[in-house]
mmCIF file of C-alpha atoms in Angstrom:
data_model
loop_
_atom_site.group_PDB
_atom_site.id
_atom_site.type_symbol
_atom_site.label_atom_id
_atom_site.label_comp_id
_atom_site.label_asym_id
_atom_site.label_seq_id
_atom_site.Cartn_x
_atom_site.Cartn_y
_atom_site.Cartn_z
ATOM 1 C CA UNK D 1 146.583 65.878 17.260
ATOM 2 C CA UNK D 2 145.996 64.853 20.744
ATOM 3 C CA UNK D 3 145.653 67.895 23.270
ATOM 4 C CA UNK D 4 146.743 66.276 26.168
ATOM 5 C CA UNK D 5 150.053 64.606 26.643
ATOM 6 C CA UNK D 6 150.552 61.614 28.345
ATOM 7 C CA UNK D 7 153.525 62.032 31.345
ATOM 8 C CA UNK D 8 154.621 59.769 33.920
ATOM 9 C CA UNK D 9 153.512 59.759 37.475
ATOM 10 C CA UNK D 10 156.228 62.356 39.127
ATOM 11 C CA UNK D 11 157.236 63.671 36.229
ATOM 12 C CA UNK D 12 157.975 67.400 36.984
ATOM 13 C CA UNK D 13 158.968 68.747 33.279
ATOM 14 C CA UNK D 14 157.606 72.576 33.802
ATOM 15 C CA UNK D 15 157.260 72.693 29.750
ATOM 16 C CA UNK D 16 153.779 70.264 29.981
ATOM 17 C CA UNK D 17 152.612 71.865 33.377
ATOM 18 C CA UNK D 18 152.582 75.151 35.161
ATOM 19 C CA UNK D 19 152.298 75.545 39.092
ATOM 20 C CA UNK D 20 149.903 79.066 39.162
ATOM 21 C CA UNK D 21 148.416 77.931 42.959
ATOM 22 C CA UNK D 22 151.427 76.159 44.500
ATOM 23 C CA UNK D 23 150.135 77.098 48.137
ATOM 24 C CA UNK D 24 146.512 75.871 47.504
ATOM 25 C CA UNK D 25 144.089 76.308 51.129
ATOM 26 C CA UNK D 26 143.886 72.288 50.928
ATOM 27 C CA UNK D 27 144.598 70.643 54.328
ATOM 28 C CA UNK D 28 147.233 68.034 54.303
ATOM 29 C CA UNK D 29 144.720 67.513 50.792
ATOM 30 C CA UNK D 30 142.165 66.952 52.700
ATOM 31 C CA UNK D 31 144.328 64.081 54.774
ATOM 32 C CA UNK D 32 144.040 61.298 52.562
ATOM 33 C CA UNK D 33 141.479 59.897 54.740
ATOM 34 C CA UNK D 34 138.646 61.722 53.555
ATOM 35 C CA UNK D 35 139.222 60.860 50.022
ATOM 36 C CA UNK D 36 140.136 57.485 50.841
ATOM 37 C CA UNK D 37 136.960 56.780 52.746
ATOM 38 C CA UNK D 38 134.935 58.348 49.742
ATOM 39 C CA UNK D 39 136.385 55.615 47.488
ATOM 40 C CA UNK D 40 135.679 53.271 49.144
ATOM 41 C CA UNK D 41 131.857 54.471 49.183
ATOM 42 C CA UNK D 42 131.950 55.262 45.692
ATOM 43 C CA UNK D 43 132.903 51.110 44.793
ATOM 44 C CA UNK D 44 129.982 49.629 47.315
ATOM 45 C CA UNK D 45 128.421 48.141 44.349
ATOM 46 C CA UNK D 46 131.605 45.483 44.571
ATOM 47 C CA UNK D 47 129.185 44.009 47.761
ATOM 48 C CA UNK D 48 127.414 40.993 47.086
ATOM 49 C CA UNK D 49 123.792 41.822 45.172
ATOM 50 C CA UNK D 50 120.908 42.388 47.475
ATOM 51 C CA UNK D 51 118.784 39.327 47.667
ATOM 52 C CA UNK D 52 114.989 39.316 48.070
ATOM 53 C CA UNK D 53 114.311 42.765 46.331
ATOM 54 C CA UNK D 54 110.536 43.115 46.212
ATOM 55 C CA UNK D 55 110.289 43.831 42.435
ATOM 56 C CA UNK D 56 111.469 40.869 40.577
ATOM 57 C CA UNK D 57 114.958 41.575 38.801
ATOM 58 C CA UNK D 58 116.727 38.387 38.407
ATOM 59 C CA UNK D 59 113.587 36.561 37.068
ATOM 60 C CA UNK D 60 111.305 37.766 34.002
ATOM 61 C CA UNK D 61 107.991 38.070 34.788
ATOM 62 C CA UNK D 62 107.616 36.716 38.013
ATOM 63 C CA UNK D 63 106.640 38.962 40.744
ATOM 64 C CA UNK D 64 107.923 38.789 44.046
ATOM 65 C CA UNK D 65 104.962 38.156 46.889
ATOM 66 C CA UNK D 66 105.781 40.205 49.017
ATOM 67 C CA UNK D 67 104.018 44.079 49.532
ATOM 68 C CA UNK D 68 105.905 46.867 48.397
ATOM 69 C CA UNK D 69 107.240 49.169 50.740
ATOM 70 C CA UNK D 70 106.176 52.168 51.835
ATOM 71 C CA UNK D 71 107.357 54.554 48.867
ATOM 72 C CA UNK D 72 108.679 57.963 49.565
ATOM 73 C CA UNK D 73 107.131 61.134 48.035
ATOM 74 C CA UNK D 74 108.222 62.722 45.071
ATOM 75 C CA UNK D 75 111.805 64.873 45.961
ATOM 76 C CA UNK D 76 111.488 68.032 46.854
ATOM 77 C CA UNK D 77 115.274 68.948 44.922
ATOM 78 C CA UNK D 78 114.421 71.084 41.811
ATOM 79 C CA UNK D 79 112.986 69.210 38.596
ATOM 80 C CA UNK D 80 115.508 70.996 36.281
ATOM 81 C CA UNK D 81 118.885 72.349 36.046
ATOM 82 C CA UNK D 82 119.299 76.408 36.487
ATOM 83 C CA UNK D 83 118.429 78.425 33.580
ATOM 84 C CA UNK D 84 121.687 78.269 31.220
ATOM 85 C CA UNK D 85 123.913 81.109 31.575
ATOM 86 C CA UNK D 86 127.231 82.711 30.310
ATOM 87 C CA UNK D 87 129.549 84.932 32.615
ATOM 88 C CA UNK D 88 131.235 85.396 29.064
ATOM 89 C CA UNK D 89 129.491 85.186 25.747
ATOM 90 C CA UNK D 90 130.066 81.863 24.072
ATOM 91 C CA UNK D 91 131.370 80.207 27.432
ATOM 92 C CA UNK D 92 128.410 78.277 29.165
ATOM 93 C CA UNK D 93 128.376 77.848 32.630
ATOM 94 C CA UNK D 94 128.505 74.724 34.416
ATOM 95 C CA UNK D 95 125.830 76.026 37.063
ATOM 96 C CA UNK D 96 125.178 72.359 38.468
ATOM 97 C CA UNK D 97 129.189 72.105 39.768
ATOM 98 C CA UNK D 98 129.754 75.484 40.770
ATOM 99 C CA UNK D 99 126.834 75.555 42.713
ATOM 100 C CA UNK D 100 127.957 72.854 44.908
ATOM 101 C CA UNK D 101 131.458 74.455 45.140
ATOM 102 C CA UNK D 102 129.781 77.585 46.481
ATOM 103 C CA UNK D 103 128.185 75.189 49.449
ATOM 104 C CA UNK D 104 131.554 73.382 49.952
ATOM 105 C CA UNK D 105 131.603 73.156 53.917
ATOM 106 C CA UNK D 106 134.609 75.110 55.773
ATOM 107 C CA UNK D 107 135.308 71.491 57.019
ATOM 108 C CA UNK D 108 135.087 69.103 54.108
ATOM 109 C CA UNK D 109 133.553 65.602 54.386
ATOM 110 C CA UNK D 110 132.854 62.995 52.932
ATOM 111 C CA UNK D 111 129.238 64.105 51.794
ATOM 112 C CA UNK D 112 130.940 67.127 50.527
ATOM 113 C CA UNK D 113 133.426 65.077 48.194
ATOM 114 C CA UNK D 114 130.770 62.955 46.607
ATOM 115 C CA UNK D 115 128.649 65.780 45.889
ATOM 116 C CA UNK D 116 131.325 67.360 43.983
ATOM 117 C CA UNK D 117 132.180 64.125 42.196
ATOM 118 C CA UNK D 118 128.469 63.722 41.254
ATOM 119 C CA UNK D 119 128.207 67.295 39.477
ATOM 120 C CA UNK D 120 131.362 67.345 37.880
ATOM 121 C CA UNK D 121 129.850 64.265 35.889
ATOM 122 C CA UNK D 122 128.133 66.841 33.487
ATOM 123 C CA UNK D 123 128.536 69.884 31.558
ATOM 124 C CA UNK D 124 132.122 71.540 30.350
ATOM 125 C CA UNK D 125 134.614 72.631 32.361
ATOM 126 C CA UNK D 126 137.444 74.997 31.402
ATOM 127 C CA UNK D 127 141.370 74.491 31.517
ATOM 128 C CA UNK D 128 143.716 77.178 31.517
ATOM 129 C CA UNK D 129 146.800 77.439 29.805
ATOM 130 C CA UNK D 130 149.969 79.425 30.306
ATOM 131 C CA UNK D 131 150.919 80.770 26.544
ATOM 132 C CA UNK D 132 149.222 80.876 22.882
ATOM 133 C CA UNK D 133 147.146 77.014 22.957
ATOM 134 C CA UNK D 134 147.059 77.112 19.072
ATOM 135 C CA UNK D 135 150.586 77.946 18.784
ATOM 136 C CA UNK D 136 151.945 75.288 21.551
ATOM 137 C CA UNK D 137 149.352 72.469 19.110
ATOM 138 C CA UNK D 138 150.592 73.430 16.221
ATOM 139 C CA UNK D 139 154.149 72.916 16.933
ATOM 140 C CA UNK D 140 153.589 69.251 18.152
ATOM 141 C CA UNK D 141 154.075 70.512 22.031
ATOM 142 C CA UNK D 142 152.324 69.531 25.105
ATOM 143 C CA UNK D 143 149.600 72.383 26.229
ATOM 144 C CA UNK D 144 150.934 73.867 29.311
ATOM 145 C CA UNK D 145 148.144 73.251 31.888
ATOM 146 C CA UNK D 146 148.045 75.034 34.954
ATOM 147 C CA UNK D 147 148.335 73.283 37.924
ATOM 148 C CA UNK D 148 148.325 72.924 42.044
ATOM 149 C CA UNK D 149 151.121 71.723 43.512
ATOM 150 C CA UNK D 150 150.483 70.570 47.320
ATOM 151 C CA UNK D 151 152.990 68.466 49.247
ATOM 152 C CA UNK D 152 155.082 67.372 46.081
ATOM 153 C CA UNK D 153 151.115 65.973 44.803
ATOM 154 C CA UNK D 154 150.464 67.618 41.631
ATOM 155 C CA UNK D 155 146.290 68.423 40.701
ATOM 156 C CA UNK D 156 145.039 69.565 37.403
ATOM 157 C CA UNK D 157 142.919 73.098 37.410
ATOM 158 C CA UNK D 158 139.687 73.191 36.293
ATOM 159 C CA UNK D 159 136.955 76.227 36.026
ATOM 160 C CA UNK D 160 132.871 76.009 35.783
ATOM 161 C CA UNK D 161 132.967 78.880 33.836
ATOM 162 C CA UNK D 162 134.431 82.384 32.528
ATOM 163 C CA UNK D 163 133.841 84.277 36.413
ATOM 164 C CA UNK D 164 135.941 81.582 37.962
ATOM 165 C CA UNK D 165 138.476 81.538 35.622
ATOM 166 C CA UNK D 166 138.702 85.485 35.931
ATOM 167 C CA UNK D 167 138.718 85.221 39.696
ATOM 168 C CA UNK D 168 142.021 82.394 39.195
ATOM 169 C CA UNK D 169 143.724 84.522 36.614
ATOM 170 C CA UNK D 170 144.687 87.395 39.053
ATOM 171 C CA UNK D 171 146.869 89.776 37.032
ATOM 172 C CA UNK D 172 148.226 86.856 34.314
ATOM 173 C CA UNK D 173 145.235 87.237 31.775
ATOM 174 C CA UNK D 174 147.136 88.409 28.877
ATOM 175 C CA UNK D 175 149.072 85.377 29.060
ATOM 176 C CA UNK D 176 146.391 82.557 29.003
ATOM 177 C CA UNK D 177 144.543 80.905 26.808
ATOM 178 C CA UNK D 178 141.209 78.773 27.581
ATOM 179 C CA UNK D 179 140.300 75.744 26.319
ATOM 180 C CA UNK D 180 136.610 74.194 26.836
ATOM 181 C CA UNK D 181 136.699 70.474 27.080
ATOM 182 C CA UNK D 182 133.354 68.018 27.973
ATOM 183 C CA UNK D 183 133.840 67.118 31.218
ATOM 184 C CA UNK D 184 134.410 63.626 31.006
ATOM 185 C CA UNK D 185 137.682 64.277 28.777
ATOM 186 C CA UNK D 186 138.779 66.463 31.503
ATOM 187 C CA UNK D 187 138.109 63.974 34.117
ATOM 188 C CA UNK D 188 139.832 61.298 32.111
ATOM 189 C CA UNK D 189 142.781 63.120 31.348
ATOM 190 C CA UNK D 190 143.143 63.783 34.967
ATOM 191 C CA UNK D 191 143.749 59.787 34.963
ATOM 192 C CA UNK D 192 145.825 59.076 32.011
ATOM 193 C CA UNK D 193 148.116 62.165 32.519
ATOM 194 C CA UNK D 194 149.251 60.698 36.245
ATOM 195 C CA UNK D 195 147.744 64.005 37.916
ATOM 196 C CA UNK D 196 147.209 63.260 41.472
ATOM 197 C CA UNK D 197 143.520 64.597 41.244
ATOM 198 C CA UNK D 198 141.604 67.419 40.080
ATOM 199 C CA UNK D 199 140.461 70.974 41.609
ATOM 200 C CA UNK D 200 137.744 73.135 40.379
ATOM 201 C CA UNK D 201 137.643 76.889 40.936
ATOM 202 C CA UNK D 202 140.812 76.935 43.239
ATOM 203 C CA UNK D 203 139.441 81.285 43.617
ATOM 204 C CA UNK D 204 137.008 80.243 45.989
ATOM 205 C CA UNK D 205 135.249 77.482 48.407
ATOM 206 C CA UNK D 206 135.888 75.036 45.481
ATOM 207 C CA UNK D 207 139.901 74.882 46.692
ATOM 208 C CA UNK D 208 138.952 73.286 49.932
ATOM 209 C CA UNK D 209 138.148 70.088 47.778
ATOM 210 C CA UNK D 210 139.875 68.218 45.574
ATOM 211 C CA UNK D 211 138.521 64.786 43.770
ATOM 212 C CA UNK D 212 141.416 62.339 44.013
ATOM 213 C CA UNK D 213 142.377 60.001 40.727
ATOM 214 C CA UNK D 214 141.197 57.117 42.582
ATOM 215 C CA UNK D 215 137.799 58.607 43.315
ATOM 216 C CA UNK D 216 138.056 59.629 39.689
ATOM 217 C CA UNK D 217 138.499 56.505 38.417
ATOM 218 C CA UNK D 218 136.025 54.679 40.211
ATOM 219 C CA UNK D 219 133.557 56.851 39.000
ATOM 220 C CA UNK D 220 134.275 56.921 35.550
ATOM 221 C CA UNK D 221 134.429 52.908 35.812
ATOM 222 C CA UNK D 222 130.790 53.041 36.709
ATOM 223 C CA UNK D 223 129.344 55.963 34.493
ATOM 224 C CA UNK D 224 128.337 55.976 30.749
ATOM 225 C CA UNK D 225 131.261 57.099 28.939
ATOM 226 C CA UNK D 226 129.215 60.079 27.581
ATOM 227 C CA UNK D 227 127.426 61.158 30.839
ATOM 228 C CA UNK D 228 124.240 60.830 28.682
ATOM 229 C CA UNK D 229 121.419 60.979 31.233
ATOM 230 C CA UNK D 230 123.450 63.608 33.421
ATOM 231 C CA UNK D 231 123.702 65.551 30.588
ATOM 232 C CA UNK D 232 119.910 65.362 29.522
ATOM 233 C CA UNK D 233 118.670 66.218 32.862
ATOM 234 C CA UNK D 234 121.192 69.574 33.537
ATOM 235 C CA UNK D 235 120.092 71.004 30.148
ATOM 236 C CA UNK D 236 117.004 72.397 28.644
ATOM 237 C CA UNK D 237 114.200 70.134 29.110
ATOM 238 C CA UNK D 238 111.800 69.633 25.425
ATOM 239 C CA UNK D 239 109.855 67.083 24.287
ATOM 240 C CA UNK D 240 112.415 65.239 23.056
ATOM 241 C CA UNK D 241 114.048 64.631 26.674
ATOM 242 C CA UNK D 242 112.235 61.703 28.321
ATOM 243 C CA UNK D 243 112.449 59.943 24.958
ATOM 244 C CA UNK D 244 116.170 60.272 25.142
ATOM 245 C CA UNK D 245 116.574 59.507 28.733
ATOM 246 C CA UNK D 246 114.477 55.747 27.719
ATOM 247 C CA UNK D 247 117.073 55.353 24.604
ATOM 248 C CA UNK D 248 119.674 55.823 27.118
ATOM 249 C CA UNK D 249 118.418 53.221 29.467
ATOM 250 C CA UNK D 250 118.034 51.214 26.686
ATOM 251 C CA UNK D 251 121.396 51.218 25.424
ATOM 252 C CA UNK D 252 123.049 51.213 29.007
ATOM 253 C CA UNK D 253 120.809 50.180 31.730
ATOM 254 C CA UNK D 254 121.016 51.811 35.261
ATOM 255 C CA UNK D 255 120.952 51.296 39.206
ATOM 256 C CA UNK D 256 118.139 51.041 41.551
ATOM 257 C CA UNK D 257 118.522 51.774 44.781
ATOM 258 C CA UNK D 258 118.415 48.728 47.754
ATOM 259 C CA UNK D 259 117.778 48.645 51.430
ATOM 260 C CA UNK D 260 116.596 47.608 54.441
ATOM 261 C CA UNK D 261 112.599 47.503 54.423
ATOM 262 C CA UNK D 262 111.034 50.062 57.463
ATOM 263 C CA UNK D 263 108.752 47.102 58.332
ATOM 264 C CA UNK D 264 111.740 44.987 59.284
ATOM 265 C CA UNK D 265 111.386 42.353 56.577
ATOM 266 C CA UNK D 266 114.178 41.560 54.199
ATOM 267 C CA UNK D 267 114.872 44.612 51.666
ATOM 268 C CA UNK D 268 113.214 46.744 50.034
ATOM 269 C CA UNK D 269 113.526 48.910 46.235
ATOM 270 C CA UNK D 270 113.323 52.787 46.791
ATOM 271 C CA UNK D 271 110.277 54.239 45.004
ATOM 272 C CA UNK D 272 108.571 57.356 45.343
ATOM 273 C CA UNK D 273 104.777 58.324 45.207
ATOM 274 C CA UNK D 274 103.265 61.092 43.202
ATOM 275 C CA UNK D 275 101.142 63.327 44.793
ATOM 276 C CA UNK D 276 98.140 62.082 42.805
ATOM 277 C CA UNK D 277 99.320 59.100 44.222
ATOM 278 C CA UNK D 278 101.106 56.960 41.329
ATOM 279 C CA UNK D 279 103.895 54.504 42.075
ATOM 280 C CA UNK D 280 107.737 55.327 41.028
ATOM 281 C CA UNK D 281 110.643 53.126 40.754
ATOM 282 C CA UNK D 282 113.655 55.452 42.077
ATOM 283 C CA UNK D 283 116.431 55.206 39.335
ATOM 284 C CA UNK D 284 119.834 56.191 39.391
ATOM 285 C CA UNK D 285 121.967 57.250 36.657
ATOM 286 C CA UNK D 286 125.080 56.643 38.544
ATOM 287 C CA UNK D 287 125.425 54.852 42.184
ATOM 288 C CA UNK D 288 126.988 58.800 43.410
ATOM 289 C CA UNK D 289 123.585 59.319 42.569
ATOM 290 C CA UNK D 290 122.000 56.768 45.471
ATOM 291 C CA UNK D 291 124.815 57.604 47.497
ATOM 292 C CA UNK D 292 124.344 61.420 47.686
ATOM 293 C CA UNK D 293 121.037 60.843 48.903
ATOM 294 C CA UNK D 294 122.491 59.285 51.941
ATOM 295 C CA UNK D 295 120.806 56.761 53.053
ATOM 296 C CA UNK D 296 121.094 53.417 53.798
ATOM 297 C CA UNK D 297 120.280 51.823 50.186
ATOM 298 C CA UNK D 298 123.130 50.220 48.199
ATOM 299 C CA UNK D 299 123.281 50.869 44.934
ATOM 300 C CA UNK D 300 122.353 47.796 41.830
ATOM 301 C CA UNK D 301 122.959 47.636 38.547
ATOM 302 C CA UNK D 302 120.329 46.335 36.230
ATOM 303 C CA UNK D 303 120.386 45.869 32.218
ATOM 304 C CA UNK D 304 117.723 47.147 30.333
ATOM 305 C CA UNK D 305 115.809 43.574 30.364
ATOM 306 C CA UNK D 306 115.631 43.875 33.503
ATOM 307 C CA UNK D 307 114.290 47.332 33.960
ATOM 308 C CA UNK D 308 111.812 45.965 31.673
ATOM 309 C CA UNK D 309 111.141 43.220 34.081
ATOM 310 C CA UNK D 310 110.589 45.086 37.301
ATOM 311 C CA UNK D 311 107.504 46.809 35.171
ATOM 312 C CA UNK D 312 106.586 43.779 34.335
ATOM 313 C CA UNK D 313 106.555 42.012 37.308
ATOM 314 C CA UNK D 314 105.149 45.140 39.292
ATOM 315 C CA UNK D 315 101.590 46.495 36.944
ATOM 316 C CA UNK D 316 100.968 48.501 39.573
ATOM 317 C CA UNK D 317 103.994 51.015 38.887
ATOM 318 C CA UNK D 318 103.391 54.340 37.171
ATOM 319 C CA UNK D 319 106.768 54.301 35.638
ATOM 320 C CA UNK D 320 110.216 55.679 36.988
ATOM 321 C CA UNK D 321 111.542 58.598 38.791
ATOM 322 C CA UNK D 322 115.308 59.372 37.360
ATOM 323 C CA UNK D 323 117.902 60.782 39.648
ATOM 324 C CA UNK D 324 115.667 61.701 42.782
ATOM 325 C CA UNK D 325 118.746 63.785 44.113
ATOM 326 C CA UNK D 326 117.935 66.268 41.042
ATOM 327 C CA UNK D 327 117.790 67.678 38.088
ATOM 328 C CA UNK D 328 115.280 64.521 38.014
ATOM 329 C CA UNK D 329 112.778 63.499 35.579
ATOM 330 C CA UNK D 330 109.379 61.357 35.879
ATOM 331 C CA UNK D 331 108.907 58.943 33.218
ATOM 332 C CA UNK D 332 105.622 57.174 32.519
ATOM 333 C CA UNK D 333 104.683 53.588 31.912
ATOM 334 C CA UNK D 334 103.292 53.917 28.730
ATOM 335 C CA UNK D 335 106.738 55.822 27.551
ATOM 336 C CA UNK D 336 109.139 52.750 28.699
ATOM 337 C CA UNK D 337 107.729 50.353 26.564
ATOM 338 C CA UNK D 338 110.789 50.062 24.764
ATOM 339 C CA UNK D 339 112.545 48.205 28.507
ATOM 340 C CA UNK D 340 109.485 46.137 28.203
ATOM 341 C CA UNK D 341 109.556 44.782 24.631
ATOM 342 C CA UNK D 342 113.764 44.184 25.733
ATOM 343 C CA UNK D 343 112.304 42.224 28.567
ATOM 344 C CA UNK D 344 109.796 40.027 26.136
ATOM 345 C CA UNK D 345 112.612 39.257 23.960
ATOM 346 C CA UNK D 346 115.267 38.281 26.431
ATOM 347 C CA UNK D 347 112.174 36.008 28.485
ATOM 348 C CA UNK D 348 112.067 34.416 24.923
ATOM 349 C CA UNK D 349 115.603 33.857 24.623
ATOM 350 C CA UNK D 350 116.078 31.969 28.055
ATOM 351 C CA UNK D 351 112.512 29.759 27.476
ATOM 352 C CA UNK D 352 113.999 28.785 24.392
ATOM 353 C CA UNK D 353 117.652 27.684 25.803
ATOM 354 C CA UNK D 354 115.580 25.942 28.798
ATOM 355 C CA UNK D 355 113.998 23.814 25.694
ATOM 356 C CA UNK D 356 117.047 22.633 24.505
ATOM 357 C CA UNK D 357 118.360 22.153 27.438
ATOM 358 C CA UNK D 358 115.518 19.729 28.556
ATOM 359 C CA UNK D 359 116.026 18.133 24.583
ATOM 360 C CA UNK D 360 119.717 17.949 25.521
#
């Protein structure tokens, strides 16, 4: 049985929905403009691709002569996620979103609204829901979700864990039940349901912000449907991580992050330089990942061959730093060989169509 229902845009049937913050602190929400604006900047990887990169990655194997340029250091954001914790036993926190929530500016921007939208792309998040949840599934009905209701725009509520939800539930506790869903469902019910957006923690700095569907949409366009490598880095690190981080650039690729060189000439990929002095390729899980950094890169896809192919073409880099912005994680050369062997194969595959083509 599904949990969600599907509804149309404006419908306003109270039986699949529940107003509970009908006067949200949200101005004008957030005039349109911002999240407008934060759209857009969320789809610049429509642009043209940037040409002249100085690692190879529309060619296999064949390095680009031109020096590298002038790599960054390592970031100074923390390696891992915060220590996992429960404000209720059994309900984990989602640390990563409600800590940027807490730093949610008293006048939002732009910056602020992608920073939200790149944490809530990890972890669980918590709906609340007016009645018995079991009982209201079991009879076949829609879950009655609480809701925000600001100028006749209706936005899902959402919760980063059991203190927020306690600080939304005011004197109504008795009559709620909880339900803890993977963020991405959340997010993509948010989308299919026709809510107008999404607001997390609506108790505290976190209802100055909402993430329109638009934004939403955009971002879930461009992520892994599982939020693999986001998930990874905000959880427990073992020895098992940076093997599944590689498995997930295998199966999906990533970005890499584009701009204009300091020197002046042409464009440049962002790396970043170990302390001991080894070479990095900065890349991105997610272009809200390049974005959030704030510069003036533009965020590229690449494939796994051509990962492979930028260590390839470059043996003088050390391997790749994931998600600089952080939780981040270093891989090394010598644990990528899977890109590399990807690379091989699909160098193989295009020699051996240019020989039939020449045959031809």
């Amino acid at each position: 049985m599904a949990l969600f229902s599907r509804r149309p845009k404006k419908d306003s049937d109270p039986k699949g929905e529940v107003p509970v913050d009908a006067q949200a602190d949200v101005d004008e929400v957030q005039q349109d403009v911002n999240a407008a604006v934060a759209a857009e900047q969320a789809d610049v990887t429509d642009a043209e691709p940037v040409p002249h990169v100085p690692i190879s990655v529309s060619t296999y194997g064949k390095p680009v002569p031109r020096p590298a340029p002038q790599p960054e250091r390592l970031p100074k954001t923390p390696e891992t996620a915060p220590a996992p914790s429960e404000s209720r036993p059994g309900m984990p926190d989602n640390t990563l979103l409600s800590t940027v929530l807490q730093e949610v500016p008293e006048e939002v921007d732009n910056a602020a609204i992608l920073a939200v939208m790149r944490q809530a792309l990890q972890g669980t998040l918590y709906l609340r829901i007016l009645g018995d949840a079991r009982a209201q599934a079991a009879a076949g009905e829609p879950l009655r979700l609480a809701i925000s209701i600001v100028n006749d725009k209706k936005f899902l509520l959402a919760y980063t864990g059991a203190a927020a939800l306690q600080a939304g539930l005011g004197d109504q506790a008795q009559s709620t039940s909880i339900l803890a869903q993977p963020s991405q469902r959340v997010l993509r019910n948010v989308i299919d349901a026709g809510y107008d957006g999404i607001v997390f923690d609506h108790a505290g700095p976190g209802r100055r912000i909402v993430l329109p569907t638009g934004l939403i949409q955009r971002s879930l366009d461009q992520a892994d449907p599982e939020f693999t490598i986001k998930n990874l880095l905000a959880g427990p690190r073992t020895d098992e991580t940076a093997r599944a981080v590689v498995d997930a650039l295998v199966a999906r690729g990533a970005w890499i992050a584009a701009g204009p060189r300091a020197d002046g000439q042409g464009m440049g990929v962002a790396e970043a330089r170990s302390a001991e002095g080894g070479r990095y390729l900065q890349v991105f899980s997610h272009p809200l990942e390049v974005l959030t950094l704030r510069r003036e890169d533009q965020p590229m896809p690449l494939t796994a061959a051509q990962l492979g192919a930028a260590l390839k073409s470059e043996s003088g880099l050390d391997g790749f730093l994931i998600d600089p912005a952080g939780p981040w994680i270093r891989i090394e050369r010598a644990e990528l060989d899977a890109l590399i062997t990807i690379a091989d194969a699909a160098e193989a595959v295009d020699a051996a169509a240019d020989t039939d083509d020449d045959k031809a």
